[in-house]
Short mmCIF file of C-alpha atoms in Angstrom, two decimals:
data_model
loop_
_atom_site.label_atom_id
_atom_site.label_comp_id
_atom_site.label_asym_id
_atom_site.label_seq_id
_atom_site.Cartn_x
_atom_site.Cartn_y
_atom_site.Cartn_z
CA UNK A 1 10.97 14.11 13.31
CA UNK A 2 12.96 11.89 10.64
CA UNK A 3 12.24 12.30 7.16
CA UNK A 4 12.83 10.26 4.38
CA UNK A 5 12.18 10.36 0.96
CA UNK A 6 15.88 10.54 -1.39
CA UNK A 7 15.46 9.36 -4.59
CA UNK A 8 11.82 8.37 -4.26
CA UNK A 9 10.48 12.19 -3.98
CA UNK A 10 9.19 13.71 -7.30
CA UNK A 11 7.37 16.68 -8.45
CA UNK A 12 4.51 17.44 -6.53
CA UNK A 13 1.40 16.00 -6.71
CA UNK A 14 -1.07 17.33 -9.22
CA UNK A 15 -4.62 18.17 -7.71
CA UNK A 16 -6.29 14.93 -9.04
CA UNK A 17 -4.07 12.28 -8.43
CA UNK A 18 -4.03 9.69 -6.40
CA UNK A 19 -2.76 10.44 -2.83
CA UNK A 20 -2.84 8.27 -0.13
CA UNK A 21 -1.78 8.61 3.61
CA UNK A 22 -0.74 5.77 5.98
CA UNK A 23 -0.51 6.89 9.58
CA UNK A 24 0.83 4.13 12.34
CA UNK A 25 1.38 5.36 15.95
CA UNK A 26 4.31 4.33 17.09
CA UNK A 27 4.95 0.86 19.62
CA UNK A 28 1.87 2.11 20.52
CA UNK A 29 0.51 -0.09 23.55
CA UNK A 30 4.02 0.31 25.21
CA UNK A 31 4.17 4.23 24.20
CA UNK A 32 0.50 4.64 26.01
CA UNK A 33 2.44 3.22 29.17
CA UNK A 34 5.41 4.98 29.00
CA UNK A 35 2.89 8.25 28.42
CA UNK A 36 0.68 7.31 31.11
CA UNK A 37 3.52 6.68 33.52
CA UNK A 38 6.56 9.05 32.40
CA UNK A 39 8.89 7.25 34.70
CA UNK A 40 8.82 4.11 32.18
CA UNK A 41 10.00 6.59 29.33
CA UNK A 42 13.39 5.56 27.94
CA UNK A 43 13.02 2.16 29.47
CA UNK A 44 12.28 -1.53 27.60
CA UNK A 45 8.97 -1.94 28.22
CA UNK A 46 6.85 -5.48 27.13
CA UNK A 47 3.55 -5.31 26.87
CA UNK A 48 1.66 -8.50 27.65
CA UNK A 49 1.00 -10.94 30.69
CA UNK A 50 3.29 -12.82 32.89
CA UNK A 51 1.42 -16.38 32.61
CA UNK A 52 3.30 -19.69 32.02
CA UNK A 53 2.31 -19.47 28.07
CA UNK A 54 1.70 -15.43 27.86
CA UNK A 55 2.87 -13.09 24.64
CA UNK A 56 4.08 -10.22 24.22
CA UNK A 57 1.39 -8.11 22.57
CA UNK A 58 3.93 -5.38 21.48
CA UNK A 59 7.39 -3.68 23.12
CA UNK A 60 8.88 -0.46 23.31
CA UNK A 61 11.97 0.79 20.47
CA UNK A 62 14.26 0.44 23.72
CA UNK A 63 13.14 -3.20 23.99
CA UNK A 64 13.20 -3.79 20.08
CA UNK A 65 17.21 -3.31 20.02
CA UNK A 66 17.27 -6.60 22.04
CA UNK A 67 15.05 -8.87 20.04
CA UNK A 68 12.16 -8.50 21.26
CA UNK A 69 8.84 -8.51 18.92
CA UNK A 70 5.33 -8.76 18.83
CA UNK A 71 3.88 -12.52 18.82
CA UNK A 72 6.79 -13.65 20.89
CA UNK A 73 6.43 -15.66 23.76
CA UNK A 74 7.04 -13.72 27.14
CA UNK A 75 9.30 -15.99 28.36
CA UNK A 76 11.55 -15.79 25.43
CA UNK A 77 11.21 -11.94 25.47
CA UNK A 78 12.36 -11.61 29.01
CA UNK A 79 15.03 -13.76 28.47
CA UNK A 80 16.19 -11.65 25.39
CA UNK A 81 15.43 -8.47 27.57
CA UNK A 82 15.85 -9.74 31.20
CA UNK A 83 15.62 -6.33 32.48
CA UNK A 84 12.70 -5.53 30.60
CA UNK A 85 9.31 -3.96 32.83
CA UNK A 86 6.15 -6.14 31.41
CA UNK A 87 3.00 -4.06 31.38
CA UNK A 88 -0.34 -5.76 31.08
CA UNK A 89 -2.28 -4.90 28.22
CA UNK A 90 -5.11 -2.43 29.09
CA UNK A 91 -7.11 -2.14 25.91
CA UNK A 92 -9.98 0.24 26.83
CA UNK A 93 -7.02 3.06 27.20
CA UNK A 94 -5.57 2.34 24.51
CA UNK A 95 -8.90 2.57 22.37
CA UNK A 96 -9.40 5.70 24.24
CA UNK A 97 -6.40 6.85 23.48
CA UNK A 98 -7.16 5.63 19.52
CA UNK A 99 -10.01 7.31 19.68
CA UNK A 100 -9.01 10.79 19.91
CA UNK A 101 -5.96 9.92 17.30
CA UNK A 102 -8.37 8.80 14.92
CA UNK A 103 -10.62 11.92 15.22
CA UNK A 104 -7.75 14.16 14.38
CA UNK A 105 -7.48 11.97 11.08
CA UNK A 106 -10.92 12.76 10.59
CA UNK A 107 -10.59 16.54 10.31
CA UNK A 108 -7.71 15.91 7.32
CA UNK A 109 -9.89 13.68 4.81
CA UNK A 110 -13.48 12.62 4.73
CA UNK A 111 -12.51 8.95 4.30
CA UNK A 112 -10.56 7.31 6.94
CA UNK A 113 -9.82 3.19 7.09
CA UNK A 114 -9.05 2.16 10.24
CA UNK A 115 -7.19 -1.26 10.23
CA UNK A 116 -6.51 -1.12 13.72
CA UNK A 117 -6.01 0.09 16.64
CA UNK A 118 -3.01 2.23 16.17
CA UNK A 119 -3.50 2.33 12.13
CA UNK A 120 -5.68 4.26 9.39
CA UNK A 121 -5.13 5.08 5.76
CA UNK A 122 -6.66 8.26 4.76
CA UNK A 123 -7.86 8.46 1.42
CA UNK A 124 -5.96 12.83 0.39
CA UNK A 125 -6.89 12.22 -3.63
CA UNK A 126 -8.41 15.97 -4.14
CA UNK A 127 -8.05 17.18 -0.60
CA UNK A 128 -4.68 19.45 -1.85
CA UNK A 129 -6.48 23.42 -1.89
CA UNK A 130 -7.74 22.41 1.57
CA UNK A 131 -4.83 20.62 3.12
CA UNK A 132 -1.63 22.05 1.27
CA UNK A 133 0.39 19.66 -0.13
CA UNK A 134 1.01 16.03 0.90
CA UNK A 135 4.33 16.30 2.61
CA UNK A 136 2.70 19.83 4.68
CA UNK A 137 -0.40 17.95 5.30
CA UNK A 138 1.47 15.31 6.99
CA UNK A 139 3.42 17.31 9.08
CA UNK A 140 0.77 19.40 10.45
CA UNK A 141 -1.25 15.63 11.25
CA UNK A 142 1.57 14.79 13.22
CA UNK A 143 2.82 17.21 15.12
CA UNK A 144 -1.70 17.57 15.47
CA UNK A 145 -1.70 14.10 16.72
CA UNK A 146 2.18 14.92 19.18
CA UNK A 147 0.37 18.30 20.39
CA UNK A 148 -2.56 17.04 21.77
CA UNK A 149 -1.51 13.51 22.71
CA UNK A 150 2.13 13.03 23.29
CA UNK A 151 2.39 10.32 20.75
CA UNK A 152 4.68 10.36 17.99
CA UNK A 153 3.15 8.62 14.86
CA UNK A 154 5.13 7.48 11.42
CA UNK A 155 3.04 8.34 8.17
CA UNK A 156 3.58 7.14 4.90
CA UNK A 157 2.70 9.39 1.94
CA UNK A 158 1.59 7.16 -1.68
CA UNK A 159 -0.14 7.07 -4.73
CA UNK A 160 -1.91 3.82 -3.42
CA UNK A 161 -2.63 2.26 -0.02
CA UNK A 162 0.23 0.11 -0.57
CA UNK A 163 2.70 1.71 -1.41
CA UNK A 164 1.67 4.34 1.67
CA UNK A 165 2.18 1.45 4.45
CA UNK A 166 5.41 1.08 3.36
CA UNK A 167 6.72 4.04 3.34
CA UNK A 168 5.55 4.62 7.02
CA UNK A 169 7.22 1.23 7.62
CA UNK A 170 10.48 2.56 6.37
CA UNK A 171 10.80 5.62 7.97
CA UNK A 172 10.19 4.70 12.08
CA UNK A 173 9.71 5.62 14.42
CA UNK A 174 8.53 9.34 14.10
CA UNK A 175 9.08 9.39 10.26
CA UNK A 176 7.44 10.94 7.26
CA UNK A 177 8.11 9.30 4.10
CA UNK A 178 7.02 10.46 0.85
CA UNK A 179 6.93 8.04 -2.68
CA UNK A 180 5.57 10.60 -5.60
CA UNK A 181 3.78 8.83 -8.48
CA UNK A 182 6.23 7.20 -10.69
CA UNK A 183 8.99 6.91 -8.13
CA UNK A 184 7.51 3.08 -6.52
CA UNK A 185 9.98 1.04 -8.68
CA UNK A 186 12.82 3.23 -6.92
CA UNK A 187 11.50 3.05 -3.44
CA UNK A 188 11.22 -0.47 -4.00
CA UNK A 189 14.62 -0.91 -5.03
CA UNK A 190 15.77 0.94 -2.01
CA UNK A 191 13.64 -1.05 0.56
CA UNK A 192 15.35 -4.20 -0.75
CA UNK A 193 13.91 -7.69 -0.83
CA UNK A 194 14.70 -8.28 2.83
CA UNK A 195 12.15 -5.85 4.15
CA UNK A 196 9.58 -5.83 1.42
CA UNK A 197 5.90 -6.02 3.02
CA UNK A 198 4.69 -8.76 3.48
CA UNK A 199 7.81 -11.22 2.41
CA UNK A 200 8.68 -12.98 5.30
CA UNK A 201 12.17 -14.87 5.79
CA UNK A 202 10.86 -18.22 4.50
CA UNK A 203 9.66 -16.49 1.65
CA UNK A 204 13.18 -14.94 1.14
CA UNK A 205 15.17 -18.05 1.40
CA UNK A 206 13.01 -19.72 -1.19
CA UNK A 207 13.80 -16.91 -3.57
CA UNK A 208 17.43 -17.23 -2.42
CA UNK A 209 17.32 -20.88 -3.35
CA UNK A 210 15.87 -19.87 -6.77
CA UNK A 211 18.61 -16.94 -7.09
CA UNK A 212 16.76 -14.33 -6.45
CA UNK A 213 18.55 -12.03 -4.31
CA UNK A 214 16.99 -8.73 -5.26
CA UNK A 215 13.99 -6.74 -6.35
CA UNK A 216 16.13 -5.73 -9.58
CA UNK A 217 16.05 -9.91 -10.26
CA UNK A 218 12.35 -10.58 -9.13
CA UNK A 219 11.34 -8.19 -11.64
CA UNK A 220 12.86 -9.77 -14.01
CA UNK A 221 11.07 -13.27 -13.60
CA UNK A 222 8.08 -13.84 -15.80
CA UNK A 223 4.78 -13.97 -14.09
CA UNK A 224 3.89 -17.61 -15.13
CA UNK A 225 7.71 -18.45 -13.64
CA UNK A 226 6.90 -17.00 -10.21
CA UNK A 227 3.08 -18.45 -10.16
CA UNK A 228 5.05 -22.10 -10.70
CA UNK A 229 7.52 -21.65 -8.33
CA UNK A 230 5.18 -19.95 -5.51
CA UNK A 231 1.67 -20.51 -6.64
CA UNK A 232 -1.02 -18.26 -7.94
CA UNK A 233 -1.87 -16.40 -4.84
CA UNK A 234 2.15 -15.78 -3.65
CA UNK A 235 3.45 -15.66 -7.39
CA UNK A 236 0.99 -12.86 -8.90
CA UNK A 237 1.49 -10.81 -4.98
CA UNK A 238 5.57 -11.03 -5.63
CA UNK A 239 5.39 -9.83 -9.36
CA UNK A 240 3.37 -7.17 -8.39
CA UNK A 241 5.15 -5.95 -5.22
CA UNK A 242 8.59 -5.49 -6.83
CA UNK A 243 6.66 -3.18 -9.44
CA UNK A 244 5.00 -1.01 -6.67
CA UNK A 245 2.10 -2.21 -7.86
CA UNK A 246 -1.10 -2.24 -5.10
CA UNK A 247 -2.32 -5.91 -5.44
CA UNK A 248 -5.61 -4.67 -3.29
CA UNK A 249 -4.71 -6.48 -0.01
CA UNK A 250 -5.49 -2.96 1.65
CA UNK A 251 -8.72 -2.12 -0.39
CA UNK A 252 -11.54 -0.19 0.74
CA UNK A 253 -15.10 -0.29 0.08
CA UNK A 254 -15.87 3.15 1.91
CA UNK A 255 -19.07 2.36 1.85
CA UNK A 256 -19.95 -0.47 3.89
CA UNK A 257 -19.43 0.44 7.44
CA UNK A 258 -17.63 -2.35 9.32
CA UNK A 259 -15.28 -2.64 12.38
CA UNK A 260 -12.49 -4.35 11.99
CA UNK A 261 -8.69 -4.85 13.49
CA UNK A 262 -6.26 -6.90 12.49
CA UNK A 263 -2.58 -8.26 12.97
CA UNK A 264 0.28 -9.02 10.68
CA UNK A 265 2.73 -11.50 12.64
CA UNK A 266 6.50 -11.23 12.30
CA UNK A 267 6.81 -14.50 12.21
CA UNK A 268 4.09 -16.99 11.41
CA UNK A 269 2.28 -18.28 14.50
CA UNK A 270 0.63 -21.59 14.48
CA UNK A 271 0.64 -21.99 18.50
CA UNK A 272 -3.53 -21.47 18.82
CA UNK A 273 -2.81 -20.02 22.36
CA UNK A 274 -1.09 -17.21 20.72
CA UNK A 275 -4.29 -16.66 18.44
CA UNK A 276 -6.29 -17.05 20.90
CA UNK A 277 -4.67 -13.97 22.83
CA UNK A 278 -4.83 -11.45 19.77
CA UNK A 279 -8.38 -12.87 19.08
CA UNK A 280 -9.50 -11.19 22.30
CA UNK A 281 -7.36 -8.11 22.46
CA UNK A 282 -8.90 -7.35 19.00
CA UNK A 283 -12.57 -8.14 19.80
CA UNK A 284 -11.87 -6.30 23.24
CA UNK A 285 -10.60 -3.38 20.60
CA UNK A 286 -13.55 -3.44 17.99
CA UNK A 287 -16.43 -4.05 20.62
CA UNK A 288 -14.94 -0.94 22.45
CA UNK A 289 -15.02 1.37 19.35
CA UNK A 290 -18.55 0.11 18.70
CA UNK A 291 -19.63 1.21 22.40
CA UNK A 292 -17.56 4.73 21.34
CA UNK A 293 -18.89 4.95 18.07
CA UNK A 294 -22.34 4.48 19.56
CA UNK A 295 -23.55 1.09 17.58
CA UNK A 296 -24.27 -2.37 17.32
CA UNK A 297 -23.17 -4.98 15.20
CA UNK A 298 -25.22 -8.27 13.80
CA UNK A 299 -22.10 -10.46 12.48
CA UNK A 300 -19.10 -11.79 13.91
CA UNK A 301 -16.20 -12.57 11.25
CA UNK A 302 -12.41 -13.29 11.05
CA UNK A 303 -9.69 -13.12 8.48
CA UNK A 304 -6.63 -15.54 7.87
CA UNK A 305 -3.55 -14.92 5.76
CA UNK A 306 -1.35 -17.63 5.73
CA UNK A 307 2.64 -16.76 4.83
CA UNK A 308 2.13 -17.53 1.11
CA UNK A 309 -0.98 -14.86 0.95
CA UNK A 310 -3.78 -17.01 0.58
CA UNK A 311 -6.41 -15.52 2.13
CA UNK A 312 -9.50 -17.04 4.03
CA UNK A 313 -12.61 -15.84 6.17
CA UNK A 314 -15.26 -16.51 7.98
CA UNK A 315 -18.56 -15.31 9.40
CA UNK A 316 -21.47 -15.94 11.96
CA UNK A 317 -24.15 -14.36 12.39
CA UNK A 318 -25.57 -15.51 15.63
CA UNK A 319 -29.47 -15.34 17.34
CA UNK A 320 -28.53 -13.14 20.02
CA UNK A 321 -27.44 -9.68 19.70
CA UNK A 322 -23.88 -8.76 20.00
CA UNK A 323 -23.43 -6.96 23.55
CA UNK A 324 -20.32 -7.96 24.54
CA UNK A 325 -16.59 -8.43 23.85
CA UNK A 326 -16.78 -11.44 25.69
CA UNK A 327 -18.92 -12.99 23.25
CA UNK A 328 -17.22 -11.64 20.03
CA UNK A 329 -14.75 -13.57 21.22
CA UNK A 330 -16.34 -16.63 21.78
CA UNK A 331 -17.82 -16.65 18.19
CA UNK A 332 -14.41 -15.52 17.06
CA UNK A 333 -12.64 -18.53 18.30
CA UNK A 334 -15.60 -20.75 17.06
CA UNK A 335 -14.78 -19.77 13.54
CA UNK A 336 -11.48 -19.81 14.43
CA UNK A 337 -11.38 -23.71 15.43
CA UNK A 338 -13.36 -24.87 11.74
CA UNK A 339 -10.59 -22.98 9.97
CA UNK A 340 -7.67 -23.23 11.87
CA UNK A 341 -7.22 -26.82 11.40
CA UNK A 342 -6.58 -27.10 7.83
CA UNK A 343 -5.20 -23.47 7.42
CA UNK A 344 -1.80 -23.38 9.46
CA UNK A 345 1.06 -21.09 9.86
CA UNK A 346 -0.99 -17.95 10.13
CA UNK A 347 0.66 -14.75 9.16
CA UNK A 348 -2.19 -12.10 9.46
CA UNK A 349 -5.16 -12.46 11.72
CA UNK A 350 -8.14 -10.26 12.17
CA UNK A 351 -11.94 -10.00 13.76
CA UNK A 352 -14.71 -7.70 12.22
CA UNK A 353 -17.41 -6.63 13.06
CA UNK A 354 -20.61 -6.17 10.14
CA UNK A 355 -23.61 -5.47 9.72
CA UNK A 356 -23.85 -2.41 11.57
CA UNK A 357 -26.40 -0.16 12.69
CA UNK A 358 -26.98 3.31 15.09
CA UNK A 359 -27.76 2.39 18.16
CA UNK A 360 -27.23 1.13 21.75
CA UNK A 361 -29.88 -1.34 21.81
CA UNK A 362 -30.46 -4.25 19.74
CA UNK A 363 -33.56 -4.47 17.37
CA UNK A 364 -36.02 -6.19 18.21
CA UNK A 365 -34.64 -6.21 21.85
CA UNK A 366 -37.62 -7.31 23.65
CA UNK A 367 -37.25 -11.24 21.99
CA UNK A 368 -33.63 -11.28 24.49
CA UNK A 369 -32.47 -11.86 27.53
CA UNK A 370 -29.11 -12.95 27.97
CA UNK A 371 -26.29 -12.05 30.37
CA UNK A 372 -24.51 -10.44 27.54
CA UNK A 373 -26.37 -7.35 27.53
CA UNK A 374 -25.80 -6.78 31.59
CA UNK A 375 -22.23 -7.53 30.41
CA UNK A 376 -22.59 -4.66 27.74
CA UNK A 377 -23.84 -2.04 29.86
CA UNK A 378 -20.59 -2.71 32.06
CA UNK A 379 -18.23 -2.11 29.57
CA UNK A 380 -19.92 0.96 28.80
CA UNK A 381 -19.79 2.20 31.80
CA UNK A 382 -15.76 1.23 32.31
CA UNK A 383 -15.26 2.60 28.78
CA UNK A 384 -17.34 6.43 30.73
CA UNK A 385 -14.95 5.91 33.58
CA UNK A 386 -11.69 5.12 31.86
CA UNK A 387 -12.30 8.51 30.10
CA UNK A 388 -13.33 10.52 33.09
CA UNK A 389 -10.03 8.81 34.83
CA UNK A 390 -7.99 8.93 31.58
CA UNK A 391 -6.29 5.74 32.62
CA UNK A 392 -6.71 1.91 33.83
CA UNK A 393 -10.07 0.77 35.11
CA UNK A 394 -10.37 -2.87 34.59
CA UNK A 395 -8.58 -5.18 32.30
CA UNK A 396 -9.81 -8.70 30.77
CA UNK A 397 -7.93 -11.10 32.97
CA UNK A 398 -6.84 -13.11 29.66
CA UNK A 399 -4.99 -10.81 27.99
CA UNK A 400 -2.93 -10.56 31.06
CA UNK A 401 -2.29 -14.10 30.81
CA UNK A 402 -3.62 -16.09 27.83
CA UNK A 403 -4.04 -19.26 29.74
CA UNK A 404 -6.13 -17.82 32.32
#
């Protein structure tokens, strides 16, 4: 297990302060392969489909060293990696798989945000005579999470959400990273303006063209300075980021229960094939934790972040019950096709589910009869099967191959 922490680990954490926990499983589609089939360990594995215009969902460490990255085309992967083994994606096991990660989460704070698949924050503020300290508490989740699953997972230890997802960022894979209160400026300082959260590399060049080649240097521009070079949005997010300062992009309302997932690009994406194919591999992931979790959903939304951190959503709310993946993805792309147009490169995308109630039926079920609900009670019983089989049942044809 790496850990890091140097100059950015302090005293330790009173009782009452703010402590926050950011727990990402490592290349986790890929790692689920490689566990699943232990021949494929040590090996560059893609994970995606083999179609004319098909992505690569995500890739193994082994296949990172080469290029590779999520978003990419699979063409341009396998040239990068020619010797790569492409995997196609098999979401029900990895949600199953989720599952049971996210349950161990559960027994270490009372409020867990899952932002996707392979992600949660957990909220540790006054959880310390219970759990030990942060840094223990995190160990023990880990090697928790290792013991029963075979997954290593990175987790980032913060005074806000924020700060938290970067510190599991900079200490992968297997890593526990730990910024005490007080110390953000530091680890800020030490992350360096190339791999700040959340600045991407035509955000860097324009600060380069504006000589600003540090964090040191961005903190010293005036706010009103970096709103007129950047805009309000992208000017107010870079003043704040280079003070370790959470701007709320991961805030959490614990108590609206939602389902959500969501994806922040490498690079920005404006090919709609490519959204298209994380559009369904996310409502394929939060339809499948709704059949887990044992409810039903009213309202279909999506979030867009475009590169300078504008952020836009939509909704719908349609007249049939939601049954299926299938059709949160249809109403995801709808929303996606009246927003898309006028908001383009996409850096962050992400479907939710809201409005959500106990239950495996609809109310008012009797007023509907659509194929959706025959289509629900199938992926409920693949989702029984996958678990009874602990492995691959069926897979949606288009996340094998985006164009069908």
């Amino acid at each position: 297990m790496n850990t890091k922490a140097g100059m950015a680990e302090g005293n330790h954490t009173t009782v009452h302060e703010p402590v926050f926990f950011h727990m990402d499983i490592d290349a986790f589609f890929a790692s689920v392969e490689q566990l699943d089939n232990p021949s494929l360990r040590g090996k560059p594995i893609i994970v995606g489909g083999t179609g004319p215009r098909s992505v690569a969902s995500t890739c193994s460490y082994e296949a990172r060293v080469y290029g590779v990255h999520s978003a990419m085309p699979m063409a341009q992967a396998l040239r990068l990696c020619p010797h790569a083994i492409v995997r196609p994606s098999n979401m029900k096991r990895y949600t199953e798989v989720s599952r049971i990660v996210m349950g161990i989460c559960r027994n270490y704070s009372p409020d867990v945000q899952q932002i996707s698949v392979d992600e949660a924050f957990l909220d540790m503020t006054g959880t310390r005579k219970l759990m030990g300290i942060p840094r223990e508490a995190a160990a023990r989740l880990k090697k928790e999470i290792h013991d029963i699953t075979g997954l290593t997972v990175s987790v980032g230890i913060g005074p806000s959400r924020f700060i938290a997802k970067m510190a599991s960022d900079y200490d992968k894979p297997d890593g526990l990273c730990r910024v005490s209160p007080g110390k953000e400026i530091l680890f800020i300082d030490a992350v360096g303006l190339g791999k700040l959260w959340g600045v991407g590399t035509k955000t860097r060049e324009s600060l380069i063209r504006h000589h600003i080649t540090d964090t040191v240097t961005l903190r010293a521009c005036e706010l009103s300075h970096l709103v007129k070079l950047f805009g309000a949005a992208q000017g107010e997010f870079l003043y704040n980021i280079c003070r370790g300062i959470d701007s709320g992009i991961f805030s959490h309302d614990s108590k609206s229960h939602s389902i959500s997932s969501e994806m922040t690009f490498a690079a920005d994406v404006t090919d709609t094939d490519i959204l298209h194919h994380y559009l369904l591999q996310m409502s394929h992931e939060v339809m499948f934790r709704a059949l887990d979790e044992h409810v039903m959903a009213r309202t279909v939304s999506i979030k867009l972040r475009s590169p300078d951190f504008v952020t836009v959503s939509a909704q719908k709310t349609p007249d049939e019950p939601l049954y299926s993946a299938e059709q949160v993805f249809a109403l995801a792309c709808e929303l996606l096709a009246k927003k898309h147009r006028s908001f383009s490169p996409v850096r962050l995308i992400g479907v939710g589910l809201g409005q959500v109630y106990p239950g495996d039926v609809p109310q008012q079920e009797e007023l509907f009869d659509s194929g959706y609900k025959k289509k629900r009670k199938l992926e409920q019983a693949v989702l029984g099967i996958n678990r009874k089989k602990g492995g691959s049942v069926i897979k949606a044809s288009l996340l094998e191959t985006p164009d069908g």
